[in-house]
mmCIF file of C-alpha atoms in Angstrom:
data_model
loop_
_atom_site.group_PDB
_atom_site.id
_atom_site.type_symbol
_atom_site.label_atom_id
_atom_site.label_comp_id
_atom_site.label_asym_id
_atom_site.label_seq_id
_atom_site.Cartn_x
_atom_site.Cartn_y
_atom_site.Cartn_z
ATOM 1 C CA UNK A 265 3.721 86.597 -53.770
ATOM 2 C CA UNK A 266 0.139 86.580 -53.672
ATOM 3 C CA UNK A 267 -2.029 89.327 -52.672
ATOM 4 C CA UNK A 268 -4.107 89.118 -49.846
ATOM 5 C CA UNK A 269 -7.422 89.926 -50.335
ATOM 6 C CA UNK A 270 -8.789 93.094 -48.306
ATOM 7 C CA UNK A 271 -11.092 91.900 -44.980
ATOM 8 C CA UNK A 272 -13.970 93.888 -44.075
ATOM 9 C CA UNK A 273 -15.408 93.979 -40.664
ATOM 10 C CA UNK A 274 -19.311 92.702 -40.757
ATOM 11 C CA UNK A 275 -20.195 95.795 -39.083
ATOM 12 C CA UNK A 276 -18.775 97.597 -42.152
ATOM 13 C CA UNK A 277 -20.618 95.778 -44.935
ATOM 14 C CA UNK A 278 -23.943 96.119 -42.679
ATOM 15 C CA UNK A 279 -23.833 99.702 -43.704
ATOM 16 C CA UNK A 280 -22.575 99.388 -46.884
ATOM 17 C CA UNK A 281 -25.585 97.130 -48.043
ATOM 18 C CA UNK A 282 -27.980 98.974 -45.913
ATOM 19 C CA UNK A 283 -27.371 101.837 -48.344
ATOM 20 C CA UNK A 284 -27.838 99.720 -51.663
ATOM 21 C CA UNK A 285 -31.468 99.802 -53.830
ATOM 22 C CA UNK A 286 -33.794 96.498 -53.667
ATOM 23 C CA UNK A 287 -32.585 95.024 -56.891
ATOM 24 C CA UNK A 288 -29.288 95.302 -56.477
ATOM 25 C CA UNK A 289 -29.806 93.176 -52.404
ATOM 26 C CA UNK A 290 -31.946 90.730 -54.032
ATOM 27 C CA UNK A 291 -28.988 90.004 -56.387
ATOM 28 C CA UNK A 292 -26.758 89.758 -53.328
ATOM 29 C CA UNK A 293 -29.047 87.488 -50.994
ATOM 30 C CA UNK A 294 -27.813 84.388 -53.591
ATOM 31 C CA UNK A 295 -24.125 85.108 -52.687
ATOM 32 C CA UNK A 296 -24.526 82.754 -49.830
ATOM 33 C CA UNK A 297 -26.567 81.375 -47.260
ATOM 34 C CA UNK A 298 -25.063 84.009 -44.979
ATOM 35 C CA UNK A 299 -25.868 86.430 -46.513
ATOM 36 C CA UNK A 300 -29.704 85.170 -47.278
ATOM 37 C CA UNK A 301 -30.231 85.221 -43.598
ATOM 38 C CA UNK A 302 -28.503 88.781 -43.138
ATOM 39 C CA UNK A 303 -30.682 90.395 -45.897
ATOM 40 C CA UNK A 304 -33.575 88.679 -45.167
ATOM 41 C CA UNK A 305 -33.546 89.429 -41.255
ATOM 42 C CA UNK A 306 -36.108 91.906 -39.429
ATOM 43 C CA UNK A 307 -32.953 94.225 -38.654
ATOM 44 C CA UNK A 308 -31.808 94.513 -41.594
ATOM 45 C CA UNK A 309 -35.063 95.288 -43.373
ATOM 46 C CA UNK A 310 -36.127 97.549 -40.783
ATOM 47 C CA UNK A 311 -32.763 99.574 -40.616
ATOM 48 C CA UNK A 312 -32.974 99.162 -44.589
ATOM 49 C CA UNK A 313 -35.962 101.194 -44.651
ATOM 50 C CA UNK A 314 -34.585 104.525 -42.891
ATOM 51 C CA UNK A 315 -32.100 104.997 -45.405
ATOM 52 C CA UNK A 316 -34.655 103.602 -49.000
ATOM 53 C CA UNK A 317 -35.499 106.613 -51.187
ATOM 54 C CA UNK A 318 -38.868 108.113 -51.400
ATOM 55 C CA UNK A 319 -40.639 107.636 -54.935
ATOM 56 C CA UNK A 320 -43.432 109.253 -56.074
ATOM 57 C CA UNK A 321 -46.007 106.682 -58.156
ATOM 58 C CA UNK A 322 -47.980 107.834 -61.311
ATOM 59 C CA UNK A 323 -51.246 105.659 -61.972
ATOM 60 C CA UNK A 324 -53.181 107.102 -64.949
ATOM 61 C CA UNK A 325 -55.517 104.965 -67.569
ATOM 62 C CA UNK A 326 -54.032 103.965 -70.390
ATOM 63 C CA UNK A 327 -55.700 104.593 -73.827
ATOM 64 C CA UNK A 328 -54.798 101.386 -75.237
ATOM 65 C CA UNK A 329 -57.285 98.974 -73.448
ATOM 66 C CA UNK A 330 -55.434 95.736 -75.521
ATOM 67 C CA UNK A 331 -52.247 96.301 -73.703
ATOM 68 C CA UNK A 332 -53.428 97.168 -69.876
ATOM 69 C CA UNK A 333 -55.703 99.693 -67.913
ATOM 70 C CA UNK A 334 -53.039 101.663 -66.122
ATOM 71 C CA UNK A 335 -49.565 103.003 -66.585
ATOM 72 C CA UNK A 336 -47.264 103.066 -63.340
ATOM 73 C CA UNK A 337 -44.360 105.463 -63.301
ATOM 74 C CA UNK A 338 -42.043 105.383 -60.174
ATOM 75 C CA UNK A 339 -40.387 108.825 -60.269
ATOM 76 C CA UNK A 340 -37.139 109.334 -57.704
ATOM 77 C CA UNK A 341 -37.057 113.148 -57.214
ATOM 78 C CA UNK A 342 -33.998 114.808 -54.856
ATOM 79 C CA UNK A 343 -33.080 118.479 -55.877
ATOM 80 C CA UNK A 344 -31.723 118.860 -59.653
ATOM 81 C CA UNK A 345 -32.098 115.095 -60.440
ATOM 82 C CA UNK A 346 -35.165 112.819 -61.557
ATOM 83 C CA UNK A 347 -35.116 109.044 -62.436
ATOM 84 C CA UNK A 348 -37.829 107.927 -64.076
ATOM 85 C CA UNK A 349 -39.213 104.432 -64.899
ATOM 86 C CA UNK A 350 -41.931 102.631 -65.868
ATOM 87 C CA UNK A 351 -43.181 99.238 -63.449
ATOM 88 C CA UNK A 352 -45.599 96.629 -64.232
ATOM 89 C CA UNK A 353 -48.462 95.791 -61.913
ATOM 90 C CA UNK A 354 -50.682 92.943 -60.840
ATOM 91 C CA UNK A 355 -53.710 94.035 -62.267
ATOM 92 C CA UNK A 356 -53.530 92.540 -66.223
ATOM 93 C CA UNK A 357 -57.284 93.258 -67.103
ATOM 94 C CA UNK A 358 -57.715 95.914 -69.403
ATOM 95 C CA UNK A 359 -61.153 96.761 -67.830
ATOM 96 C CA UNK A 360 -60.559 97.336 -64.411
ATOM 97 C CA UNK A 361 -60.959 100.912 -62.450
ATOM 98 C CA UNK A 362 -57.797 101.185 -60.121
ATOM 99 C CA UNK A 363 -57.192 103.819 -57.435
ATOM 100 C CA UNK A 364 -54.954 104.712 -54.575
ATOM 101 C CA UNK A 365 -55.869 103.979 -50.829
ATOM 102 C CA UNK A 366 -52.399 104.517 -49.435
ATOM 103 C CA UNK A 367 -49.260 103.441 -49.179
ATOM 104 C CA UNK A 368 -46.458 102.864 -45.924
ATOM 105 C CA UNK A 369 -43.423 101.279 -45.451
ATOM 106 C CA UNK A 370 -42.958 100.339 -49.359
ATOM 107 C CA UNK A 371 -46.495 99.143 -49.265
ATOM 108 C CA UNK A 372 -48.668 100.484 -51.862
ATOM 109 C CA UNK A 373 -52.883 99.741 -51.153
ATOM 110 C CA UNK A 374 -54.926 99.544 -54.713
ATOM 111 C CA UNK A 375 -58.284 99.911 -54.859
ATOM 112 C CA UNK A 376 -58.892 97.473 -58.082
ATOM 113 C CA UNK A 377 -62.808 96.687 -58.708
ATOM 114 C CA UNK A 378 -63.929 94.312 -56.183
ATOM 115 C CA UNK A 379 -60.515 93.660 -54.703
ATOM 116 C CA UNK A 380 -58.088 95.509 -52.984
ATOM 117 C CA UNK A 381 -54.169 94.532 -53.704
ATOM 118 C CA UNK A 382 -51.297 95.182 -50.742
ATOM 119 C CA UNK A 383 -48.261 95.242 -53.467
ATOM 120 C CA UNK A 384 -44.264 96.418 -52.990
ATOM 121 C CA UNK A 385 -43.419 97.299 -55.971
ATOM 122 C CA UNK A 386 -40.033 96.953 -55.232
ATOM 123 C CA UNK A 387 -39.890 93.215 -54.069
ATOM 124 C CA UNK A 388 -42.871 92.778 -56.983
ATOM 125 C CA UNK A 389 -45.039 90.739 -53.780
ATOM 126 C CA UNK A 390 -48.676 91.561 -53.325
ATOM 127 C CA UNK A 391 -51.585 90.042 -51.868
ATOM 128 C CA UNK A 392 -55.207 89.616 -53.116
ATOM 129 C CA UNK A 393 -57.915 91.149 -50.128
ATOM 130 C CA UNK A 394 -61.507 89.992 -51.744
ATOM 131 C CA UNK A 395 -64.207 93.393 -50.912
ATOM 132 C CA UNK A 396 -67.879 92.344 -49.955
ATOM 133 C CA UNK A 397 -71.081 93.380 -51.946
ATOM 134 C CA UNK A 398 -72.177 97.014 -50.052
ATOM 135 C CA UNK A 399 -75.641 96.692 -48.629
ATOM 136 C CA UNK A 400 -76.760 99.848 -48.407
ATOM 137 C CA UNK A 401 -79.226 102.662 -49.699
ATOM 138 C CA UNK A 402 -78.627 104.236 -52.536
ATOM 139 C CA UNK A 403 -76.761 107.522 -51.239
ATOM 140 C CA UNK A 404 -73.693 105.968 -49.852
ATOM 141 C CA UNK A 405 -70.080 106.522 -49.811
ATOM 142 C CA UNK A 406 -66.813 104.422 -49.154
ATOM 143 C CA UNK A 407 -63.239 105.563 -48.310
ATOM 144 C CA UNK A 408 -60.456 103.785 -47.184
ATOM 145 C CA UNK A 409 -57.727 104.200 -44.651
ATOM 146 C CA UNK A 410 -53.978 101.673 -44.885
ATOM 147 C CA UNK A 411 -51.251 102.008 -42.587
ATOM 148 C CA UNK A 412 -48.619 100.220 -39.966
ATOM 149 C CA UNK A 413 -49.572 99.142 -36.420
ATOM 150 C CA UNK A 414 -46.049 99.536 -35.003
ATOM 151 C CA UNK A 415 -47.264 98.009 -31.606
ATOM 152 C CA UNK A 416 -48.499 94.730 -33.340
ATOM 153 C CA UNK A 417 -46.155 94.253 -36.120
ATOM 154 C CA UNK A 418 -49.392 94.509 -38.508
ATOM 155 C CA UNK A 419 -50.358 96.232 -41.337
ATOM 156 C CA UNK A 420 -53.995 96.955 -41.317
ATOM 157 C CA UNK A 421 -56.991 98.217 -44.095
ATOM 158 C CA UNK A 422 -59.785 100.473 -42.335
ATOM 159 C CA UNK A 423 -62.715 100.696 -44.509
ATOM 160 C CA UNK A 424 -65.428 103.291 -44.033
ATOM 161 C CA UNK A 425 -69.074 103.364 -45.540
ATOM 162 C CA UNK A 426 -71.153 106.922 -44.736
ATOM 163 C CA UNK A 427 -74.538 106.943 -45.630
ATOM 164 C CA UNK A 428 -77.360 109.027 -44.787
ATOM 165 C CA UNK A 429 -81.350 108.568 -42.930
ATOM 166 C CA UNK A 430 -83.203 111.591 -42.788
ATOM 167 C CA UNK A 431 -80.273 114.069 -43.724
ATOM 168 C CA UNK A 432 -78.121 112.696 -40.708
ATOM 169 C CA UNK A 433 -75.011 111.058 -41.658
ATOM 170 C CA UNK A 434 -73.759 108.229 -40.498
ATOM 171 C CA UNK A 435 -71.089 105.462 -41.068
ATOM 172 C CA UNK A 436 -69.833 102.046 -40.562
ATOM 173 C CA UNK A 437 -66.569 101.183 -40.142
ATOM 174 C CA UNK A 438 -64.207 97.364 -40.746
ATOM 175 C CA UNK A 439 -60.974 96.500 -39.741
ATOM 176 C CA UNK A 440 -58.837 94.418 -41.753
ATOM 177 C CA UNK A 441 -55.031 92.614 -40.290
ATOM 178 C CA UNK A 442 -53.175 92.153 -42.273
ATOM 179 C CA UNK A 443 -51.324 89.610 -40.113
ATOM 180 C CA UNK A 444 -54.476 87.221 -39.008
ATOM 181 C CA UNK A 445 -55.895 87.654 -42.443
ATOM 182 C CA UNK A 446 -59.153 88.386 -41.126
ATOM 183 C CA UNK A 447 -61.487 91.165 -40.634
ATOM 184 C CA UNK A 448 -63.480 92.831 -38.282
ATOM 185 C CA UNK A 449 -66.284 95.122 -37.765
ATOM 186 C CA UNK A 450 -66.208 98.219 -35.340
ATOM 187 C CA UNK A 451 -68.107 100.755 -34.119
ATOM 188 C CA UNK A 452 -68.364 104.167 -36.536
ATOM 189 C CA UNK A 453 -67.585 107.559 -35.974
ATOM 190 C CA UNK A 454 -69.789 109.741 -33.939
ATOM 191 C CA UNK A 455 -72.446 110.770 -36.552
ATOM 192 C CA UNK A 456 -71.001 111.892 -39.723
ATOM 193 C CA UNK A 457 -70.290 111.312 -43.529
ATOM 194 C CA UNK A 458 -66.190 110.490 -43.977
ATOM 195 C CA UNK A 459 -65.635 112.623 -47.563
ATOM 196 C CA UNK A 460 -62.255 112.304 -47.956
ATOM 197 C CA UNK A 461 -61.068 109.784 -51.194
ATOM 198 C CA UNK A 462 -58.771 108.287 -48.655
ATOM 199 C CA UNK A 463 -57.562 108.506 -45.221
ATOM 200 C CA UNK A 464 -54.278 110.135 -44.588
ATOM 201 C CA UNK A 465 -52.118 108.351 -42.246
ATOM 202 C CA UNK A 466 -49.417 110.533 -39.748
ATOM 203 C CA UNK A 467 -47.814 108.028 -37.425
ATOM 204 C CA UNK A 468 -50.341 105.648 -36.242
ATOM 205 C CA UNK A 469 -53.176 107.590 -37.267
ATOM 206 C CA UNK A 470 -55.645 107.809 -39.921
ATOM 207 C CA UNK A 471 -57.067 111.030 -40.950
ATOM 208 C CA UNK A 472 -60.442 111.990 -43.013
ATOM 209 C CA UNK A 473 -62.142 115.210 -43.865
ATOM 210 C CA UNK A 474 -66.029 114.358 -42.361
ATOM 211 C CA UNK A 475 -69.297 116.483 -42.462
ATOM 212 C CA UNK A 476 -72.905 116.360 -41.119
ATOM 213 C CA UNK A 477 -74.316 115.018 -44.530
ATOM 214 C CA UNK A 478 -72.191 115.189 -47.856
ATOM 215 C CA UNK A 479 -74.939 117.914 -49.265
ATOM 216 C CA UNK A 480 -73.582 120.321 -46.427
ATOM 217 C CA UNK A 481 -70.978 122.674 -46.974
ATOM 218 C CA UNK A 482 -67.057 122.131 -46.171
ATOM 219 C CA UNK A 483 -67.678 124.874 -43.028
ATOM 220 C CA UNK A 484 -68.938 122.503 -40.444
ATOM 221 C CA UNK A 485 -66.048 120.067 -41.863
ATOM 222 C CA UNK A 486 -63.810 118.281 -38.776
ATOM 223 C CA UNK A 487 -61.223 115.494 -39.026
ATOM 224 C CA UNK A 488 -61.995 112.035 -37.923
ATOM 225 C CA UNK A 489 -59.092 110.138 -37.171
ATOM 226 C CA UNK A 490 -58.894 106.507 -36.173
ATOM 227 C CA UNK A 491 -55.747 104.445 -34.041
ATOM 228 C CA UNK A 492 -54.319 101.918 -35.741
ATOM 229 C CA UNK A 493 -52.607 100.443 -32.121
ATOM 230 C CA UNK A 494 -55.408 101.474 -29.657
ATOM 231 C CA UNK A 495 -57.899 101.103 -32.527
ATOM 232 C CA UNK A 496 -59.624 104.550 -30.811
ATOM 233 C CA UNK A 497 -61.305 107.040 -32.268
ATOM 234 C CA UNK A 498 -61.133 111.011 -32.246
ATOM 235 C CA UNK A 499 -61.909 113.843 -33.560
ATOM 236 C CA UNK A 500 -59.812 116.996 -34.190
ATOM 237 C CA UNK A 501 -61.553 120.437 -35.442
ATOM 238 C CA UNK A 502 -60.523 122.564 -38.424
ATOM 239 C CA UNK A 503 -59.407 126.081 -39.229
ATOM 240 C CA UNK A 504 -63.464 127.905 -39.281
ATOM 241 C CA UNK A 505 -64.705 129.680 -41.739
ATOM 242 C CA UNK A 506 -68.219 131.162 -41.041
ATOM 243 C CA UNK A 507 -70.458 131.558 -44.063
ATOM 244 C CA UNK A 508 -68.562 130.377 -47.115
ATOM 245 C CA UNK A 509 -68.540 127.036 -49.237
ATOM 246 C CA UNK A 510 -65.375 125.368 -48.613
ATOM 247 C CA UNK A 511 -64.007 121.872 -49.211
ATOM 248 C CA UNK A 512 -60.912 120.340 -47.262
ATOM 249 C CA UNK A 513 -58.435 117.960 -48.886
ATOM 250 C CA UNK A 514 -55.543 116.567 -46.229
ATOM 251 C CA UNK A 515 -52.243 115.990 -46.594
ATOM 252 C CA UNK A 516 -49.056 114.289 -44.280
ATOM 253 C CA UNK A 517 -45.544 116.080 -45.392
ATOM 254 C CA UNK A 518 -42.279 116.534 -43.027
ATOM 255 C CA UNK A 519 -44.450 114.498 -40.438
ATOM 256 C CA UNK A 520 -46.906 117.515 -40.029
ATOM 257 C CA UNK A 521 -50.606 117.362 -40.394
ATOM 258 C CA UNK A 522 -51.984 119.670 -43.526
ATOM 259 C CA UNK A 523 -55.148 121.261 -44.689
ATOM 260 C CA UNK A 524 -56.059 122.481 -48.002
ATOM 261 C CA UNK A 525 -58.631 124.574 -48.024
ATOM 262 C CA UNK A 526 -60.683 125.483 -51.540
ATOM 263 C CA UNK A 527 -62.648 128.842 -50.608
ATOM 264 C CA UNK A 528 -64.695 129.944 -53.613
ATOM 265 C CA UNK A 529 -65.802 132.958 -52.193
ATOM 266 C CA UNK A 530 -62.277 133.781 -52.081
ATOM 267 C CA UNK A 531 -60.961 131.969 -55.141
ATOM 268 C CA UNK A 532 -58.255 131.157 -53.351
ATOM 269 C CA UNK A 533 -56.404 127.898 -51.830
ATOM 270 C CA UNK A 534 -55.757 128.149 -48.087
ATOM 271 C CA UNK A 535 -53.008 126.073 -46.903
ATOM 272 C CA UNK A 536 -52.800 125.727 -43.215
ATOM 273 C CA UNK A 537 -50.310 123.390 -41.198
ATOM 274 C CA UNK A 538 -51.117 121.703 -37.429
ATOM 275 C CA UNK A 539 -47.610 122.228 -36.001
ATOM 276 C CA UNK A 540 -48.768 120.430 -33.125
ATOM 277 C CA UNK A 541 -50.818 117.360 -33.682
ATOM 278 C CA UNK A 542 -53.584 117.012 -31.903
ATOM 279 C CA UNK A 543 -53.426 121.060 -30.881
ATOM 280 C CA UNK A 544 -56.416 123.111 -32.239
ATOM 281 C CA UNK A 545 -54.516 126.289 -31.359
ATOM 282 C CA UNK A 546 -51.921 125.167 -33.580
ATOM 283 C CA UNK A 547 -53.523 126.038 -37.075
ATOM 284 C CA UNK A 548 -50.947 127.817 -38.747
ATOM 285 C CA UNK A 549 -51.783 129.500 -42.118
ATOM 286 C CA UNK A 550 -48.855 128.276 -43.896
ATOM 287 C CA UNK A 551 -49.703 130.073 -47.878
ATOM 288 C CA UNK A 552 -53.216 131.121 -49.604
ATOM 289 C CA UNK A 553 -52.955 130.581 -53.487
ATOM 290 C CA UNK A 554 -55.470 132.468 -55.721
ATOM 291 C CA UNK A 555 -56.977 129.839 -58.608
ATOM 292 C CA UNK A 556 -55.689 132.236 -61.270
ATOM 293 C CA UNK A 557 -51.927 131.269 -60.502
ATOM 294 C CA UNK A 558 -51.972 128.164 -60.123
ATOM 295 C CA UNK A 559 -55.090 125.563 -61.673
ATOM 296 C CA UNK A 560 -53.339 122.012 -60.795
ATOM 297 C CA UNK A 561 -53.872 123.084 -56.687
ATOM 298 C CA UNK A 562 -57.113 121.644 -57.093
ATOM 299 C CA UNK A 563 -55.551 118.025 -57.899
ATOM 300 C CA UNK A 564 -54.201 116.142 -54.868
ATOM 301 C CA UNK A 565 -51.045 117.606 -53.421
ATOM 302 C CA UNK A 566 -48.445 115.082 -52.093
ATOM 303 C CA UNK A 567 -45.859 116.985 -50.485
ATOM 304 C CA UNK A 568 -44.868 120.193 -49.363
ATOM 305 C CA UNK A 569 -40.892 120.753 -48.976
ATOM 306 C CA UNK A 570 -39.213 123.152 -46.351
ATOM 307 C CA UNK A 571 -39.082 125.718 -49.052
ATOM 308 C CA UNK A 572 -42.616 126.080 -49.534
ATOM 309 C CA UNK A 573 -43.090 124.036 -52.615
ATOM 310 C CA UNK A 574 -46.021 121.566 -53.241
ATOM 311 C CA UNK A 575 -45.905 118.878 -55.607
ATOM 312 C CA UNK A 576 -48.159 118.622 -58.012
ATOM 313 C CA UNK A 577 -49.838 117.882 -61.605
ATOM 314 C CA UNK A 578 -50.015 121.165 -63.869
ATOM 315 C CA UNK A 579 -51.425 120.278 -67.559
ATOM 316 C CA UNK A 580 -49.793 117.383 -68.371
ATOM 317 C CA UNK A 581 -46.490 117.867 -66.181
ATOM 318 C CA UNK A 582 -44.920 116.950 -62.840
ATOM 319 C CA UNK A 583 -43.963 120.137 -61.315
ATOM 320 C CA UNK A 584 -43.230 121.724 -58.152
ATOM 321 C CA UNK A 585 -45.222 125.180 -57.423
ATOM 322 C CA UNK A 586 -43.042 127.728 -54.695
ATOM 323 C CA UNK A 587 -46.467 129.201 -52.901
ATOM 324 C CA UNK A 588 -44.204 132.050 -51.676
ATOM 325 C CA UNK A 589 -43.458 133.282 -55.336
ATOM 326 C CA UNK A 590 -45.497 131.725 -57.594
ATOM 327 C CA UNK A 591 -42.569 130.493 -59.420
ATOM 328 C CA UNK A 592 -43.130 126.850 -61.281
ATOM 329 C CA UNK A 593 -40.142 124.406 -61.790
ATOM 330 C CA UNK A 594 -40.728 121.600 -64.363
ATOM 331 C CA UNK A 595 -39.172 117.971 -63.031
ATOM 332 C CA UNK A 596 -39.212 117.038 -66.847
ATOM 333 C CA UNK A 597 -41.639 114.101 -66.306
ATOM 334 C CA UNK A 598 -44.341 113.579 -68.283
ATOM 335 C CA UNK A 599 -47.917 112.775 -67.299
ATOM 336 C CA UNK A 600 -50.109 110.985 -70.055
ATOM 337 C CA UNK A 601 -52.940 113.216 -71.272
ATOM 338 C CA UNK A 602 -56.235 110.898 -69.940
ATOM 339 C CA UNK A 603 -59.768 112.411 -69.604
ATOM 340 C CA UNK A 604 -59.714 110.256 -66.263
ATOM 341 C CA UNK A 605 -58.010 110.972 -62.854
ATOM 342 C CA UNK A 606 -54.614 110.610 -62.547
ATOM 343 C CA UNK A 607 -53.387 109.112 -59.063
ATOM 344 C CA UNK A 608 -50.488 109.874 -57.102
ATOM 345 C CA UNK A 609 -48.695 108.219 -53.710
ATOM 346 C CA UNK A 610 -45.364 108.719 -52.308
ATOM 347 C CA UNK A 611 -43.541 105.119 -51.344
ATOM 348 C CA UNK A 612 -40.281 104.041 -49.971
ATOM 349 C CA UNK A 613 -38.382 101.547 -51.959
ATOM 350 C CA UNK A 614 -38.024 98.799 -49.294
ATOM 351 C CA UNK A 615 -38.166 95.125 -48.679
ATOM 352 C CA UNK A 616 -41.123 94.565 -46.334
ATOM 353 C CA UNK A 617 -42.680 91.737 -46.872
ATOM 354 C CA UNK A 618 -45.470 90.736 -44.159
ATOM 355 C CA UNK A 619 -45.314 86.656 -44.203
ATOM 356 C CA UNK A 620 -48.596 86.195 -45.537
ATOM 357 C CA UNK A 621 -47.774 87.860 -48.973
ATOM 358 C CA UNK A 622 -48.173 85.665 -51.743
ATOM 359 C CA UNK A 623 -50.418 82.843 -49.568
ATOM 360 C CA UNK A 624 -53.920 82.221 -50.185
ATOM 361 C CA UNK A 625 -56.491 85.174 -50.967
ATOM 362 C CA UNK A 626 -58.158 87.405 -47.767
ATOM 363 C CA UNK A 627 -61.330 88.330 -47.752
ATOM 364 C CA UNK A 628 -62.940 91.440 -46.287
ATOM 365 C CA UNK A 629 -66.298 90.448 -44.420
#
């Protein structure tokens, strides 16, 4: 007597392949055409999304210019257990200076040279946006901003330049869609020179540390933030601290707005949280770190967990540093040992896709 074979409802398998990693769903989407158009649907790669891990992404030159500039590392981390790999990239020239603008829904933003590459590592599709020569004087400086226009379906670069006349900042601003493929110019921030290495995106928004004039110090620091739907502007003040050099780094974590602040008066690290966004009164002091315990503070931070613990680079190790008792714990992953900066981003494994991947070169202009 034969055996029947076992029938699953659809809903069933929805969920069962909603919870599988981006290699193994690419395998599946040649089972049949069926299953092509399931896996390759809006819903599905949408719903796909809330349940992807979150990787953290090394970038760091490599030493050996023959074989390529920059070694990627995508690094799962979830309590007690780390997976590690290595990923190849689109950039092959050995002479290229990469960096991170951002990354969003799977979507990681490169800075390379005169380009900037939109790339999911996961899915291995990119696209190539072309950057135009920067007319300005000599004491200029450029940040970037990448995130997700939920409203529009569109992903979307913001590029800012700050520049100075007669010790009076003040910037320009472009707008790059990612679904028209074109870009824009708008008007800048109200006076002011946008510091930050990159914008930090919470939601919608784009977030950058700005001052008066770069020469000033951090204490008369506010952040600009710009709409990605509304494409507004605002402005949202700081923690103040009256007579003291500080500098401000930002940071998104657990959907909450964050603020490192480097007082070297102090020689400390003041990290404050906005538990309400968009509430000045909300400025919560959330730990202060003296330099002496803890160095790697000064590199980027990417996340903050709900026990107090901020991720971060300490000698040439991933660790995670508890600001409420000093206590390290080593994640066993190592970090090459490079004279130059080592970049880090957070990503979702995913399978966005934005239809123009893999067409014909943008340009930003």
């Amino acid at each position: 007597m034969s055996q029947q074979i076992p029938y699953l409802p659809t809903e069933i398998i929805f969920e069962i392949l909603l919870r599988l990693p981006v290699k193994s769903i690419i395998k599946f989407k040649l089972v049949s055409k069926s299953f092509q158009s399931l896996l390759s649907s809006p819903h599905f790669i949408n719903n796909h999304l809330i349940f992807s891990r979150k990787k953290l992404l090394l970038l760091a030159p490599n030493q050996n210019l023959s074989k390529k500039t920059h070694t990627l590392c995508s690094t799962f981390y979830e309590k007690d257990y780390v997976d590690h790999v290595n990923l190849d990239y689109p950039v092959k020239s050995p002479c290229l200076f990469t960096r991170f603008i951002g990354s969003c829904n799977g979507l990681i933003c490169l800075s390379v040279e005169n380009m900037i590459i939109i790339w999911n590592p996961s899915t291995r599709k990119w696209k190539k946006i072309a950057k135009e020569p920067i007319i300005m004087n000599q004491d200029y400086y450029f940040t970037y901003g990448f995130g997700y226009d939920e409203l529009n379906d569109d992903y979307k670069l913001v590029l800012v330049y700050s520049s100075k006349i007669k010790n009076v900042g003040y910037n320009e601003v472009k707008l790059y869609s990612l679904r028209t493929n074109s870009c824009k110019r708008i008007k800048g921030f109200v006076n002011g020179y946008v510091y930050s290495n990159s914008g930090v995106l919470l939601n919608n928004f784009i977030h950058w540390d700005a001052r008066k004039h770069h020469d000033f110090d951090g204490c008369d620091s506010t952040i600009v933030y710009f709409d990605l739907a509304a494409e507004r502007k605002g402005k949202i003040d700081l923690p103040r601290y009256e007579n003291v050099d500080v500098h401000w780094d930002l940071m998104c974590s657990r959907d909450s707005l964050f603020g490192f602040c480097r007082c070297e008066y102090e020689g400390a690290v003041d990290i404050w949280i906005m538990k309400e966004y968009e509430v000045e009164e909300s400025w919560t002091k959330f730990a202060s770190v003296a330099y002496y315990v803890v160095p790697g503070i000064f590199d980027r931070p990417l996340f903050i967990n709900e026990d107090g613990e901020v991720l971060l680079i300490e000698g040439q190790s991933l660790v995670l540093f508890n600001t409420r008792n000093n206590i390290y714990k080593d994640l066993q992953v190592h970090v090459p040992d490079v004279r130059g900066r080592v970049d880090m981003a957070m990503y979702n494994e995913s399978l966005v896709s934005p239809d123009n991947f893999d067409d014909e070169d943008g340009s930003i202009y």
